[in-house]
């Protein structure tokens, strides 16, 4: 099943996807710890969105610039979730 998460800027699109992956145990081994360590090293608070927003500019600015695709599965289904940017300047990256 494919899902595309769209919405207005700063309404938590990347955050909810990151939290979903963390809560379902769908992250690659060590990913959560890696991101938390990077946040500590950079003196930034951890955000679940950082699990999805991989570009340095995305993390430093706290925005999604490019669409991201993440895969996870449950016992019944395989999912592809696409995280779309919310800033008007980056909507072209969604299409």
Coordinates of C-alpha atoms in Angstrom, one line a residue:
X1 CA 0.0 0.0 0.0
X2 CA 1.3 3.4 -0.9
X3 CA 0.6 6.5 1.2
X4 CA 1.6 10.1 0.5
X5 CA 1.6 12.5 3.5
X6 CA 0.9 16.0 2.4
X7 CA -0.1 19.1 4.4
X8 CA 0.8 22.6 5.4
X9 CA 4.3 23.6 6.5
X10 CA 5.2 22.7 10.1
X11 CA 2.1 20.5 10.7
X12 CA 4.2 17.4 11.6
X13 CA 4.3 15.3 8.4
X14 CA 7.8 14.1 8.9
X15 CA 7.4 13.8 12.6
X16 CA 4.4 11.5 12.4
X17 CA 6.2 9.2 9.9
X18 CA 9.4 9.1 12.0
X19 CA 7.3 8.3 15.1
X20 CA 5.4 5.6 13.2
X21 CA 8.6 3.9 12.1
X22 CA 10.1 4.1 15.6
X23 CA 7.0 2.8 17.4
X24 CA 6.6 -0.1 15.0
X25 CA 10.2 -1.1 15.2
X26 CA 10.6 -0.5 11.5
X27 CA 13.9 1.6 11.6
X28 CA 17.2 0.0 10.5
X29 CA 19.1 -1.2 13.5
X30 CA 21.0 1.6 15.2
X31 CA 19.2 4.4 13.3
X32 CA 17.4 5.9 16.3
X33 CA 20.6 5.9 18.3
X34 CA 22.6 7.4 15.4
X35 CA 20.2 10.3 15.0
X36 CA 20.0 10.9 18.8
X37 CA 23.8 11.0 19.0
X38 CA 24.0 13.4 16.1
X39 CA 21.6 15.7 17.8
X40 CA 23.6 15.6 21.0
X41 CA 26.8 16.3 19.2
X42 CA 25.2 19.3 17.5
X43 CA 23.5 20.5 20.7
X44 CA 20.0 20.1 19.1
X45 CA 17.0 18.5 20.6
X46 CA 16.0 15.2 19.1
X47 CA 13.0 15.2 16.7
X48 CA 11.4 12.2 15.1
X49 CA 11.4 14.2 11.8
X50 CA 15.2 13.8 11.7
X51 CA 14.7 10.1 11.1
X52 CA 13.1 11.0 7.7
X53 CA 14.7 14.4 6.8
X54 CA 18.2 13.1 5.9
X55 CA 19.6 16.1 4.1
X56 CA 21.8 18.4 6.3
X57 CA 19.9 21.5 5.1
X58 CA 16.6 19.8 6.1
X59 CA 17.8 19.1 9.6
X60 CA 19.5 22.4 10.1
X61 CA 16.4 24.4 8.8
X62 CA 13.8 22.0 10.3
X63 CA 12.0 21.6 7.0
X64 CA 11.5 19.0 4.3
X65 CA 13.1 20.0 1.0
X66 CA 12.8 16.9 -1.1
X67 CA 10.2 14.1 -1.0
X68 CA 11.4 11.1 1.0
X69 CA 10.2 7.5 0.6
X70 CA 10.2 5.1 3.5
X71 CA 9.3 1.4 3.5
X72 CA 7.9 -0.6 6.4
X73 CA 5.8 -3.7 6.9
X74 CA 3.4 -5.3 9.3
X75 CA 2.3 -8.9 9.5
X76 CA -0.5 -8.2 7.0
X77 CA 0.8 -5.5 4.6
X78 CA 3.9 -3.8 3.1
X79 CA 3.8 0.0 3.0
X80 CA 5.5 2.7 1.1
X81 CA 5.1 6.1 2.7
X82 CA 6.1 9.3 0.8
X83 CA 6.8 12.4 2.9
X84 CA 6.1 15.5 0.8
X85 CA 7.5 19.0 1.5
X86 CA 5.0 21.6 2.9
X87 CA 6.9 24.8 1.9
X88 CA 5.5 26.3 -1.3
X89 CA 9.0 26.8 -2.6
X90 CA 9.6 23.0 -2.5
X91 CA 6.2 21.8 -3.9
X92 CA 7.8 21.1 -7.2
X93 CA 10.0 18.5 -5.5
X94 CA 6.8 16.6 -4.5
X95 CA 5.6 16.2 -8.1

